[in-house]
Each structure stands twice: as C-alpha cells, then as structure tokens.
PDB file of C-alpha atoms in Angstrom:
ATOM      1  CA  UNK K 279     -48.235  -6.351  64.940  1.00 55.00           C
ATOM      2  CA  UNK K 280     -45.951  -4.481  67.293  1.00 62.00           C
ATOM      3  CA  UNK K 281     -42.235  -4.586  66.801  1.00 68.00           C
ATOM      4  CA  UNK K 282     -41.728  -5.463  70.447  1.00 64.00           C
ATOM      5  CA  UNK K 283     -44.563  -7.937  70.800  1.00 64.00           C
ATOM      6  CA  UNK K 284     -43.997 -10.182  73.877  1.00 66.00           C
ATOM      7  CA  UNK K 285     -45.884 -13.459  73.723  1.00 70.00           C
ATOM      8  CA  UNK K 286     -45.243 -14.077  77.426  1.00 77.00           C
ATOM      9  CA  UNK K 287     -46.965 -10.845  78.517  1.00 75.00           C
ATOM     10  CA  UNK K 288     -50.560 -11.189  79.863  1.00 71.00           C
ATOM     11  CA  UNK K 289     -51.353  -7.489  80.416  1.00 76.00           C
ATOM     12  CA  UNK K 290     -50.882  -4.568  77.978  1.00 76.00           C
ATOM     13  CA  UNK K 291     -48.672  -1.892  79.453  1.00 74.00           C
ATOM     14  CA  UNK K 292     -48.824   0.578  76.562  1.00 68.00           C
ATOM     15  CA  UNK K 293     -45.218  -0.028  75.485  1.00 67.00           C
ATOM     16  CA  UNK K 294     -45.926  -1.455  72.010  1.00 68.00           C
ATOM     17  CA  UNK K 295     -43.777  -0.090  69.161  1.00 63.00           C
ATOM     18  CA  UNK K 296     -44.877  -0.308  65.532  1.00 61.00           C
ATOM     19  CA  UNK K 297     -43.301  -0.228  62.029  1.00 57.00           C
ATOM     20  CA  UNK K 298     -42.177   3.359  62.268  1.00 61.00           C
ATOM     21  CA  UNK K 299     -39.528   2.378  64.768  1.00 66.00           C
ATOM     22  CA  UNK K 300     -38.497  -1.204  63.901  1.00 78.00           C
ATOM     23  CA  UNK K 301     -39.314  -1.638  60.212  1.00 82.00           C
ATOM     24  CA  UNK K 302     -36.643  -1.424  57.513  1.00 85.00           C
ATOM     25  CA  UNK K 303     -34.393  -3.470  55.240  1.00 88.00           C
ATOM     26  CA  UNK K 304     -33.260  -6.556  57.061  1.00 87.00           C
ATOM     27  CA  UNK K 305     -31.253  -8.110  54.155  1.00 85.00           C
ATOM     28  CA  UNK K 306     -27.534  -7.707  55.039  1.00 85.00           C
ATOM     29  CA  UNK K 307     -26.629  -7.838  51.314  1.00 81.00           C
ATOM     30  CA  UNK K 308     -28.819  -4.877  50.466  1.00 84.00           C
ATOM     31  CA  UNK K 309     -27.423  -1.414  49.871  1.00 82.00           C
ATOM     32  CA  UNK K 310     -29.706   0.060  52.558  1.00 78.00           C
ATOM     33  CA  UNK K 311     -29.454  -2.737  55.132  1.00 83.00           C
ATOM     34  CA  UNK K 312     -30.625  -1.510  58.563  1.00 84.00           C
ATOM     35  CA  UNK K 313     -29.078  -3.520  61.357  1.00 83.00           C
ATOM     36  CA  UNK K 314     -31.557  -2.076  63.850  1.00 80.00           C
ATOM     37  CA  UNK K 315     -34.608  -3.182  61.880  1.00 83.00           C
ATOM     38  CA  UNK K 316     -36.422  -6.299  62.984  1.00 77.00           C
ATOM     39  CA  UNK K 317     -39.261  -6.236  60.471  1.00 80.00           C
ATOM     40  CA  UNK K 318     -38.662  -6.173  56.688  1.00 81.00           C
ATOM     41  CA  UNK K 319     -40.691  -3.463  55.028  1.00 83.00           C
ATOM     42  CA  UNK K 320     -39.780  -4.363  51.438  1.00 84.00           C
ATOM     43  CA  UNK K 321     -37.545  -1.307  51.001  1.00 83.00           C
ATOM     44  CA  UNK K 322     -34.299  -3.179  50.277  1.00 90.00           C
ATOM     45  CA  UNK K 323     -32.374  -1.874  47.267  1.00 84.00           C
ATOM     46  CA  UNK K 324     -29.390  -3.330  45.431  1.00 84.00           C
ATOM     47  CA  UNK K 325     -28.481  -0.509  43.035  1.00 84.00           C
ATOM     48  CA  UNK K 326     -25.165   0.150  44.748  1.00 86.00           C
ATOM     49  CA  UNK K 327     -23.702  -2.991  43.170  1.00 89.00           C
ATOM     50  CA  UNK K 328     -21.793  -2.616  39.919  1.00 89.00           C
ATOM     51  CA  UNK K 329     -18.423  -1.932  38.320  1.00 90.00           C
ATOM     52  CA  UNK K 330     -16.489   0.763  40.142  1.00 84.00           C
ATOM     53  CA  UNK K 331     -13.288   0.568  38.022  1.00 86.00           C
ATOM     54  CA  UNK K 332     -12.919   3.769  35.986  1.00 86.00           C
ATOM     55  CA  UNK K 333     -10.944   1.881  33.322  1.00 88.00           C
ATOM     56  CA  UNK K 334     -13.789  -0.513  32.606  1.00 90.00           C
ATOM     57  CA  UNK K 335     -16.257  -0.177  29.747  1.00 90.00           C
ATOM     58  CA  UNK K 336     -19.215  -0.440  32.132  1.00 88.00           C
ATOM     59  CA  UNK K 337     -17.883   1.791  34.922  1.00 89.00           C
ATOM     60  CA  UNK K 338     -20.699   2.999  37.193  1.00 88.00           C
ATOM     61  CA  UNK K 339     -19.835   6.118  39.168  1.00 85.00           C
ATOM     62  CA  UNK K 340     -22.686   5.405  41.592  1.00 82.00           C
ATOM     63  CA  UNK K 341     -21.560   1.874  42.414  1.00 85.00           C
ATOM     64  CA  UNK K 342     -20.087   1.447  45.869  1.00 82.00           C
ATOM     65  CA  UNK K 343     -19.863  -2.339  45.968  1.00 84.00           C
ATOM     66  CA  UNK K 344     -17.840  -4.179  43.289  1.00 83.00           C
ATOM     67  CA  UNK K 345     -19.830  -7.082  41.907  1.00 85.00           C
ATOM     68  CA  UNK K 346     -17.216  -8.550  39.532  1.00 83.00           C
ATOM     69  CA  UNK K 347     -19.060  -7.492  36.378  1.00 86.00           C
ATOM     70  CA  UNK K 348     -16.438  -5.086  34.989  1.00 90.00           C
ATOM     71  CA  UNK K 349     -15.649  -5.556  31.299  1.00 90.00           C
ATOM     72  CA  UNK K 350     -12.615  -4.035  29.622  1.00 91.00           C
ATOM     73  CA  UNK K 351     -11.874  -2.779  26.083  1.00 92.00           C
ATOM     74  CA  UNK K 352      -8.954  -5.158  25.392  1.00 92.00           C
ATOM     75  CA  UNK K 353      -8.387  -3.513  22.015  1.00 94.00           C
ATOM     76  CA  UNK K 354      -6.209  -5.684  19.757  1.00 96.00           C
ATOM     77  CA  UNK K 355      -5.232  -4.137  16.413  1.00 97.00           C
ATOM     78  CA  UNK K 356      -4.086  -6.604  13.751  1.00 97.00           C
ATOM     79  CA  UNK K 357      -2.303  -4.982  10.802  1.00 97.00           C
ATOM     80  CA  UNK K 358      -0.783  -6.398   7.581  1.00 97.00           C
ATOM     81  CA  UNK K 359       2.842  -7.478   7.595  1.00 97.00           C
ATOM     82  CA  UNK K 360       5.539  -5.224   6.167  1.00 98.00           C
ATOM     83  CA  UNK K 361       5.359  -5.408   2.384  1.00 98.00           C
ATOM     84  CA  UNK K 362       7.296  -4.523  -0.786  1.00 97.00           C
ATOM     85  CA  UNK K 363       5.181  -3.180  -3.653  1.00 97.00           C
ATOM     86  CA  UNK K 364       6.072  -2.489  -7.284  1.00 97.00           C
ATOM     87  CA  UNK K 365       5.663   1.193  -8.129  1.00 96.00           C
ATOM     88  CA  UNK K 366       2.793   0.663 -10.573  1.00 95.00           C
ATOM     89  CA  UNK K 367       0.802  -1.670  -8.319  1.00 95.00           C
ATOM     90  CA  UNK K 368      -2.091  -0.549  -6.126  1.00 93.00           C
ATOM     91  CA  UNK K 369      -1.733  -1.726  -2.533  1.00 94.00           C
ATOM     92  CA  UNK K 370      -4.534  -1.861   0.004  1.00 92.00           C
ATOM     93  CA  UNK K 371      -3.880  -3.394   3.398  1.00 92.00           C
ATOM     94  CA  UNK K 372      -6.603  -5.142   5.370  1.00 95.00           C
ATOM     95  CA  UNK K 373      -6.278  -4.402   9.096  1.00 97.00           C
ATOM     96  CA  UNK K 374      -8.641  -5.843  11.680  1.00 97.00           C
ATOM     97  CA  UNK K 375      -9.490  -5.111  15.306  1.00 97.00           C
ATOM     98  CA  UNK K 376     -11.068  -6.941  18.218  1.00 95.00           C
ATOM     99  CA  UNK K 377     -12.381  -5.645  21.535  1.00 93.00           C
ATOM    100  CA  UNK K 378     -13.445  -2.127  22.394  1.00 93.00           C
ATOM    101  CA  UNK K 379     -16.206  -0.771  24.584  1.00 92.00           C
ATOM    102  CA  UNK K 380     -18.045   0.230  21.401  1.00 93.00           C
ATOM    103  CA  UNK K 381     -17.417  -0.851  17.806  1.00 94.00           C
ATOM    104  CA  UNK K 382     -13.905   0.488  17.091  1.00 96.00           C
ATOM    105  CA  UNK K 383     -13.020   2.427  13.950  1.00 97.00           C
ATOM    106  CA  UNK K 384      -9.692   1.950  12.132  1.00 97.00           C
ATOM    107  CA  UNK K 385      -7.903   4.900  10.516  1.00 97.00           C
ATOM    108  CA  UNK K 386      -4.360   5.412   9.245  1.00 97.00           C
ATOM    109  CA  UNK K 387      -1.863   8.137   8.361  1.00 97.00           C
ATOM    110  CA  UNK K 388       0.991   7.635   5.863  1.00 97.00           C
ATOM    111  CA  UNK K 389       4.433   9.135   6.418  1.00 98.00           C
ATOM    112  CA  UNK K 390       6.344   8.858   3.130  1.00 97.00           C
ATOM    113  CA  UNK K 391      10.099   9.216   2.576  1.00 98.00           C
ATOM    114  CA  UNK K 392      11.695   9.369  -0.913  1.00 97.00           C
ATOM    115  CA  UNK K 393      13.599   6.374  -2.223  1.00 96.00           C
ATOM    116  CA  UNK K 394      16.906   6.147  -4.061  1.00 94.00           C
ATOM    117  CA  UNK K 395      15.358   6.874  -7.474  1.00 94.00           C
ATOM    118  CA  UNK K 396      12.143   8.460  -8.796  1.00 92.00           C
ATOM    119  CA  UNK K 397       8.856   6.641  -8.155  1.00 92.00           C
ATOM    120  CA  UNK K 398      10.275   4.779  -5.143  1.00 96.00           C
ATOM    121  CA  UNK K 399       9.758   5.493  -1.470  1.00 97.00           C
ATOM    122  CA  UNK K 400       9.321   4.040   2.004  1.00 98.00           C
ATOM    123  CA  UNK K 401       5.955   4.557   3.668  1.00 98.00           C
ATOM    124  CA  UNK K 402       5.367   4.169   7.394  1.00 98.00           C
ATOM    125  CA  UNK K 403       1.635   3.575   7.746  1.00 98.00           C
ATOM    126  CA  UNK K 404       0.400   4.323  11.274  1.00 98.00           C
ATOM    127  CA  UNK K 405      -2.859   2.510  11.998  1.00 98.00           C
ATOM    128  CA  UNK K 406      -5.080   3.542  14.915  1.00 98.00           C
ATOM    129  CA  UNK K 407      -8.157   1.725  16.199  1.00 97.00           C
ATOM    130  CA  UNK K 408     -10.361   3.670  18.619  1.00 96.00           C
ATOM    131  CA  UNK K 409     -13.783   3.355  20.245  1.00 94.00           C
ATOM    132  CA  UNK K 410     -16.260   6.008  21.379  1.00 92.00           C
ATOM    133  CA  UNK K 411     -14.876   6.027  24.932  1.00 90.00           C
ATOM    134  CA  UNK K 412     -11.369   7.077  23.920  1.00 90.00           C
ATOM    135  CA  UNK K 413      -9.733   3.669  24.110  1.00 94.00           C
ATOM    136  CA  UNK K 414      -7.250   3.129  21.285  1.00 95.00           C
ATOM    137  CA  UNK K 415      -4.464   0.929  19.938  1.00 97.00           C
ATOM    138  CA  UNK K 416      -1.729   1.862  17.447  1.00 97.00           C
ATOM    139  CA  UNK K 417       0.487  -0.222  15.155  1.00 98.00           C
ATOM    140  CA  UNK K 418       2.953   0.702  12.364  1.00 98.00           C
ATOM    141  CA  UNK K 419       3.434  -1.038   9.015  1.00 98.00           C
ATOM    142  CA  UNK K 420       6.362  -0.423   6.617  1.00 98.00           C
ATOM    143  CA  UNK K 421       5.601  -0.322   2.892  1.00 98.00           C
ATOM    144  CA  UNK K 422       8.536  -0.198   0.470  1.00 98.00           C
ATOM    145  CA  UNK K 423       7.676   1.081  -3.014  1.00 97.00           C
ATOM    146  CA  UNK K 424      10.240  -0.215  -5.524  1.00 97.00           C
ATOM    147  CA  UNK K 425      10.885  -0.171  -9.257  1.00 97.00           C
ATOM    148  CA  UNK K 426      12.460  -3.437 -10.392  1.00 96.00           C
ATOM    149  CA  UNK K 427      10.695  -3.767 -13.750  1.00 97.00           C
ATOM    150  CA  UNK K 428      12.710  -3.195 -16.914  1.00 97.00           C
ATOM    151  CA  UNK K 429      11.320  -1.050 -19.720  1.00 97.00           C
ATOM    152  CA  UNK K 430       9.493  -2.602 -22.654  1.00 97.00           C
ATOM    153  CA  UNK K 431      11.755  -2.132 -25.672  1.00 98.00           C
ATOM    154  CA  UNK K 432      10.429  -2.248 -29.241  1.00 98.00           C
ATOM    155  CA  UNK K 433      13.100  -2.436 -31.944  1.00 98.00           C
ATOM    156  CA  UNK K 434      13.007  -2.580 -35.768  1.00 97.00           C
ATOM    157  CA  UNK K 435      12.741  -6.026 -37.328  1.00 97.00           C
ATOM    158  CA  UNK K 436      15.692  -7.868 -38.817  1.00 97.00           C
ATOM    159  CA  UNK K 437      16.063  -7.545 -42.580  1.00 96.00           C
ATOM    160  CA  UNK K 438      18.436  -8.184 -45.487  1.00 94.00           C
ATOM    161  CA  UNK K 439      19.573  -5.993 -48.400  1.00 91.00           C
ATOM    162  CA  UNK K 440      21.621  -6.569 -51.509  1.00 86.00           C
ATOM    163  CA  UNK K 441      23.142  -3.112 -51.439  1.00 82.00           C
ATOM    164  CA  UNK K 442      24.432  -1.121 -48.509  1.00 82.00           C
ATOM    165  CA  UNK K 443      22.768   2.007 -49.896  1.00 78.00           C
ATOM    166  CA  UNK K 444      19.418   0.396 -49.086  1.00 83.00           C
ATOM    167  CA  UNK K 445      20.183   0.224 -45.389  1.00 89.00           C
ATOM    168  CA  UNK K 446      17.792   2.227 -43.218  1.00 92.00           C
ATOM    169  CA  UNK K 447      18.709   2.596 -39.568  1.00 94.00           C
ATOM    170  CA  UNK K 448      15.319   2.903 -37.898  1.00 96.00           C
ATOM    171  CA  UNK K 449      14.915   4.007 -34.302  1.00 96.00           C
ATOM    172  CA  UNK K 450      13.586   1.988 -31.380  1.00 97.00           C
ATOM    173  CA  UNK K 451      10.894   2.989 -28.891  1.00 97.00           C
ATOM    174  CA  UNK K 452      10.436   2.121 -25.242  1.00 97.00           C
ATOM    175  CA  UNK K 453       7.843   2.428 -22.505  1.00 96.00           C
ATOM    176  CA  UNK K 454       8.126   1.865 -18.764  1.00 96.00           C
ATOM    177  CA  UNK K 455       5.762   0.910 -15.965  1.00 95.00           C
ATOM    178  CA  UNK K 456       6.731   3.914 -13.807  1.00 94.00           C
ATOM    179  CA  UNK K 457       9.400   6.109 -15.372  1.00 92.00           C
ATOM    180  CA  UNK K 458       8.219   8.967 -17.560  1.00 90.00           C
ATOM    181  CA  UNK K 459      11.605   9.110 -19.264  1.00 92.00           C
ATOM    182  CA  UNK K 460      13.439   6.159 -20.822  1.00 97.00           C
ATOM    183  CA  UNK K 461      16.880   6.485 -22.412  1.00 97.00           C
ATOM    184  CA  UNK K 462      17.680   4.357 -25.463  1.00 98.00           C
ATOM    185  CA  UNK K 463      21.290   3.667 -26.397  1.00 97.00           C
ATOM    186  CA  UNK K 464      22.362   2.010 -29.667  1.00 98.00           C
ATOM    187  CA  UNK K 465      25.681   0.330 -30.463  1.00 98.00           C
ATOM    188  CA  UNK K 466      26.263  -0.800 -34.064  1.00 97.00           C
ATOM    189  CA  UNK K 467      28.815  -3.533 -34.753  1.00 97.00           C
ATOM    190  CA  UNK K 468      29.817  -4.749 -38.237  1.00 95.00           C
ATOM    191  CA  UNK K 469      30.747  -8.372 -38.707  1.00 95.00           C
ATOM    192  CA  UNK K 470      32.497  -9.287 -41.984  1.00 92.00           C
ATOM    193  CA  UNK K 471      30.764 -12.010 -43.988  1.00 89.00           C
ATOM    194  CA  UNK K 472      32.219 -15.072 -45.747  1.00 86.00           C
ATOM    195  CA  UNK K 473      31.757 -13.501 -49.180  1.00 84.00           C
ATOM    196  CA  UNK K 474      33.814 -10.440 -50.031  1.00 80.00           C
ATOM    197  CA  UNK K 475      31.709  -7.312 -49.733  1.00 79.00           C
ATOM    198  CA  UNK K 476      29.042  -8.920 -47.553  1.00 89.00           C
ATOM    199  CA  UNK K 477      28.697  -8.156 -43.874  1.00 93.00           C
ATOM    200  CA  UNK K 478      26.222  -8.062 -40.998  1.00 95.00           C
ATOM    201  CA  UNK K 479      25.309  -5.083 -38.858  1.00 96.00           C
ATOM    202  CA  UNK K 480      24.462  -6.062 -35.324  1.00 97.00           C
ATOM    203  CA  UNK K 481      22.538  -3.252 -33.628  1.00 98.00           C
ATOM    204  CA  UNK K 482      22.343  -3.567 -29.835  1.00 98.00           C
ATOM    205  CA  UNK K 483      19.575  -1.430 -28.338  1.00 98.00           C
ATOM    206  CA  UNK K 484      19.546  -0.782 -24.588  1.00 98.00           C
ATOM    207  CA  UNK K 485      16.629   0.920 -22.837  1.00 98.00           C
ATOM    208  CA  UNK K 486      17.320   2.362 -19.364  1.00 98.00           C
ATOM    209  CA  UNK K 487      14.647   3.708 -17.024  1.00 97.00           C
ATOM    210  CA  UNK K 488      15.067   6.198 -14.166  1.00 96.00           C
ATOM    211  CA  UNK K 489      15.927   3.430 -11.706  1.00 96.00           C
ATOM    212  CA  UNK K 490      18.597   1.929 -14.005  1.00 96.00           C
ATOM    213  CA  UNK K 491      16.506  -1.087 -14.954  1.00 97.00           C
ATOM    214  CA  UNK K 492      17.568  -2.136 -18.443  1.00 97.00           C
ATOM    215  CA  UNK K 493      16.157  -4.029 -21.394  1.00 98.00           C
ATOM    216  CA  UNK K 494      18.367  -5.186 -24.276  1.00 98.00           C
ATOM    217  CA  UNK K 495      17.260  -6.218 -27.771  1.00 98.00           C
ATOM    218  CA  UNK K 496      19.321  -6.936 -30.902  1.00 98.00           C
ATOM    219  CA  UNK K 497      18.506  -6.189 -34.529  1.00 98.00           C
ATOM    220  CA  UNK K 498      20.423  -7.856 -37.351  1.00 97.00           C
ATOM    221  CA  UNK K 499      20.833  -6.296 -40.818  1.00 96.00           C
ATOM    222  CA  UNK K 500      22.429  -8.569 -43.411  1.00 95.00           C
ATOM    223  CA  UNK K 501      24.127  -7.019 -46.443  1.00 92.00           C
ATOM    224  CA  UNK K 502      24.596  -9.471 -49.350  1.00 87.00           C
ATOM    225  CA  UNK K 503      27.023  -7.674 -51.670  1.00 73.00           C
ATOM    226  CA  UNK K 504      29.467  -9.802 -53.657  1.00 62.00           C
ATOM    227  CA  UNK K 505      32.107  -7.077 -53.940  1.00 55.00           C
ATOM    228  CA  UNK K 506      31.808  -6.728 -57.716  1.00 55.00           C
ATOM    229  CA  UNK K 507      28.262  -5.462 -58.182  1.00 52.00           C
ATOM    230  CA  UNK K 508      27.306  -1.816 -58.414  1.00 55.00           C
ATOM    231  CA  UNK K 509      24.316  -1.093 -56.243  1.00 64.00           C
ATOM    232  CA  UNK K 510      22.140   1.938 -55.927  1.00 61.00           C
ATOM    233  CA  UNK K 511      20.971   4.488 -58.484  1.00 68.00           C
ATOM    234  CA  UNK K 512      23.609   6.028 -60.785  1.00 72.00           C
ATOM    235  CA  UNK K 513      23.574   9.717 -61.682  1.00 82.00           C
ATOM    236  CA  UNK K 514      25.019  13.068 -60.752  1.00 89.00           C
ATOM    237  CA  UNK K 515      25.703  13.187 -57.038  1.00 87.00           C
ATOM    238  CA  UNK K 516      27.285  16.664 -56.947  1.00 90.00           C
ATOM    239  CA  UNK K 517      24.797  19.054 -55.366  1.00 90.00           C
ATOM    240  CA  UNK K 518      26.528  21.975 -57.163  1.00 91.00           C
ATOM    241  CA  UNK K 519      25.790  20.505 -60.586  1.00 91.00           C
ATOM    242  CA  UNK K 520      22.873  21.603 -62.735  1.00 90.00           C
ATOM    243  CA  UNK K 521      21.629  18.054 -63.064  1.00 90.00           C
ATOM    244  CA  UNK K 522      22.183  17.008 -59.457  1.00 90.00           C
ATOM    245  CA  UNK K 523      20.058  13.929 -58.631  1.00 86.00           C
ATOM    246  CA  UNK K 524      19.387  13.515 -54.901  1.00 85.00           C
ATOM    247  CA  UNK K 525      18.173   9.958 -55.460  1.00 78.00           C
ATOM    248  CA  UNK K 526      21.498   8.824 -56.920  1.00 77.00           C
ATOM    249  CA  UNK K 527      23.957   7.003 -54.724  1.00 72.00           C
ATOM    250  CA  UNK K 528      26.665   6.400 -57.364  1.00 73.00           C
ATOM    251  CA  UNK K 529      28.198   9.161 -59.484  1.00 76.00           C
ATOM    252  CA  UNK K 530      28.245   8.170 -63.155  1.00 79.00           C
ATOM    253  CA  UNK K 531      30.203  11.216 -64.390  1.00 87.00           C
ATOM    254  CA  UNK K 532      27.181  12.873 -65.999  1.00 90.00           C
ATOM    255  CA  UNK K 533      27.219  16.067 -63.928  1.00 92.00           C
ATOM    256  CA  UNK K 534      26.777  19.282 -65.906  1.00 92.00           C
ATOM    257  CA  UNK K 535      27.861  22.726 -64.725  1.00 90.00           C
ATOM    258  CA  UNK K 536      27.339  26.300 -65.830  1.00 82.00           C
TER     259      UNK K 536
END
C-alpha cells in the first residue's frame, strides 16, 4: 500500500510512504494534474475547460483551457427591400433575424422627411435586432410615400333641351384618396349645330388634387332650337314693373307701371 513499495526488499526499514505524500491526480489532461503523484486518488477535475473568448455566447470567465466549444451570436438581420407606397395604403414590412446568444428582438425607428407635395414623404426605417447579451445588428430601409392617384370626378349627366332657357349648368364633385382639397375647373365650349339656332355645349371638367394629379370628364348639352321658335315662358321680365314675373324668360310687352 505504500507509495514507495519495493518488491525487491526483504526487510522493512521503516521508510514506507503512504497516500498523503504520493497520492493525487495522475491524469495529465486534468485541471489539477499532479506530476509528482504516483497513485491516483480520484481527485481529478476538468472544470477548467471551456470557452475563454469574451466575445462568445458561452464565455466562461473561470475557464483556463480552451476546448473549442465557443459559440458566437452571428446576428444576421434581414429587412424588406426599399419600397414605394401609395399615400393611402398601409405598409407593414416583415423583417427577420437569425443567430443571437438569446432569442433576438427586432425594433425600428422611422425618420420621416417631407415630400414635394402634401401627403408624400421619404421614410428611413432603421431596424435593430438585439439579444439579451447586448449583441445587435442594424439595417436601414427606404420607404417612399407617393401620391400618383388622380381624383375621382363626378360630373352631371349629358342631356338635351329644346330651348336654351332650359339649360342648367350643374356643378361637379370630386374626391381624392389622399388630398383633403380638390380643385375643379370647368371650361365651356359651344359648337354650332347643322340646324340654325341649334348648338352643343361641351363642358370640360378637370379635377386637380394637391399633388397635381388630374382627372378629366366631359359633359355634353345639346340645344335643339330651329331658330324660328320662341322658347321659354312669356311675360313681364322688367323687375321694376308691377306685374314682374320672375319665371318669364321672354318679355311679351305686358309690363305695367305706376
């Protein structure tokens, strides 16, 4: 049982040494290897092995021997491509991320700059993916908000009359996908007909939104007078007369005065 047992000795000389002097860890790969030990006492430990790279996810500050087990965050942030979006559309990008020492979280901040007309802009969306250990990756997406949609223009229907006094010039209305204000312009053009006294009114309506998108619609009013007929109500058309008739369009000489 002695550490220095000599199998050639025939007489005990009192020089035997026991475990307290020669026992220890005899495994050279162990953290506590004792090169002087000749008897293994089962005390070998291997807890000094591990990842000793501070940039690794599994860094072990107590590791003194690198064992090749280091793993790294390798964060890769995948963001949507740059995109152009109509001003009334709702856009939601779908970023993704791989890697991380822990499950990474994706956040973003928008930096918006006004465009050339109302309701348009350029947005720089800064995405950041980060894990619980402070590792992060950042990417930037450009989002252009545009207004290329013309207003919706509603005009009066075409119609025909036999007398020009029956013409009613109704107004048009317009709505827009983004602009709160739409301007409507009207240009009336008369085209002489084949029959004397007849003609056509061509009304060109133009709706313009705040980004100069336009919509054009045309109304046609046909007047079928033959040049000889008398149209409209006859009566006194002089507002100063006692018998003034505001429904009359033709004066028949019947006006009476004080």
